[in-house]
Amino acid sequence: MRGAVLYAPGDVRVEDRPEPAIVEPTDAIIRLSATCICGSDLWPYRGVEKLDGPAVMGHEYVGVVEEVGSEVTTVRPGQFVVGSFVAADGTCEICRSGYPSSCVHRVFMNEVGTQSERARIPLADGTLVATPGMPGAELIPSLLAASDVLGTGWFGAVAAQAGPGKTVAVVGDGAVGLMAVLAAKQLGAERIIAMSRHATRQKLAREFGATDIVTERGEAGVAQIKDLTGGLGAHSVVEAVGTQESMRQAIGSARPGGHVGFVGVNHDVALSGDELFFAQVSLLGGPAPVRRFLPELIELIWERKIDPGKVFDLTLPLDQAAEGYQAMDERRAIKVLLQP
């Protein structure tokens, strides 16, 4: 089968890889209908995360089940499924508490590599969710978004306690930030402030529910949020970048007693104890427990209540994955869908 492999920063190749096979009785094999490139894939692509030899790529996926192990009971061959970017058993104490992305047996799907034609999904019962039927082509991009960016943006908004009567600020205008805007709208937020400098992303943010756009960054961005909120700051802030600047901007934009949901993959962020102490905000984040939200998100998509698939603004064949990486790296694309 064909699959994407990163050999060095900027060097993505689509090549023949071994066909997946059932290894554990809890595995499933799926044929991918769509996969995509994530903003977090750009960290190793840019050399920020160091490689230890060639690495298979991809952790977002939807497709049709071809084979299941002897202990799999919740999905069967022929079903269309959406899976989380973290495989989890669904039964451990951490899973049962609502955090399957920290399952004691978790497997990050980038270790499997789902920018491919087929994939072995570990812990299938706790990882995959079948859709009500076989989706039409128009629904596949939105279902694919649920595998990671929609679920991650949703967790960011939930962690920030977005809801009715709240003002929500979103730091970051990539796919996750835009999904956090959509989530805040669905959760009933009264006002949603998207922080973005890019016209196409601003337009999509407004389509997803943003009521205000702030173009400033850093201290100037914080000042603008304060100005828009009577000097108090937002009730809820979603941090969707993962840098020192974005994290400080998120904390600074929240009012005392506010909540910050941080879901940007963290890179060298160090927070001042004094700054945290006097900010008086609650922080919750990390790898999103996407599997917790999948049934609800699939239902919203299936019933056409949300259309997160709009976040994909470039679609390419899998064999052109290198072009997709370059487009996202150069910010010519928000998110690239790959068709195996």
Coordinates of N, CA and C in Angstrom, one line a residue, residues 4 104 144 157 252 265:
A4 N 2.6 8.0 3.4 CA 3.5 9.1 3.5 C 4.6 8.8 4.6
V104 N -4.4 4.4 30.0 CA -3.2 3.8 30.4 C -2.6 2.9 29.3
L144 N -14.2 13.5 8.8 CA -12.7 13.5 9.0 C -12.3 14.5 10.0
A157 N -13.0 24.5 23.8 CA -14.1 25.3 24.2 C -14.7 24.7 25.5
G252 N -3.5 36.2 29.5 CA -3.7 37.6 29.7 C -5.1 38.1 29.2
V265 N -0.4 22.1 20.5 CA 0.7 21.3 21.0 C 1.8 22.1 21.5

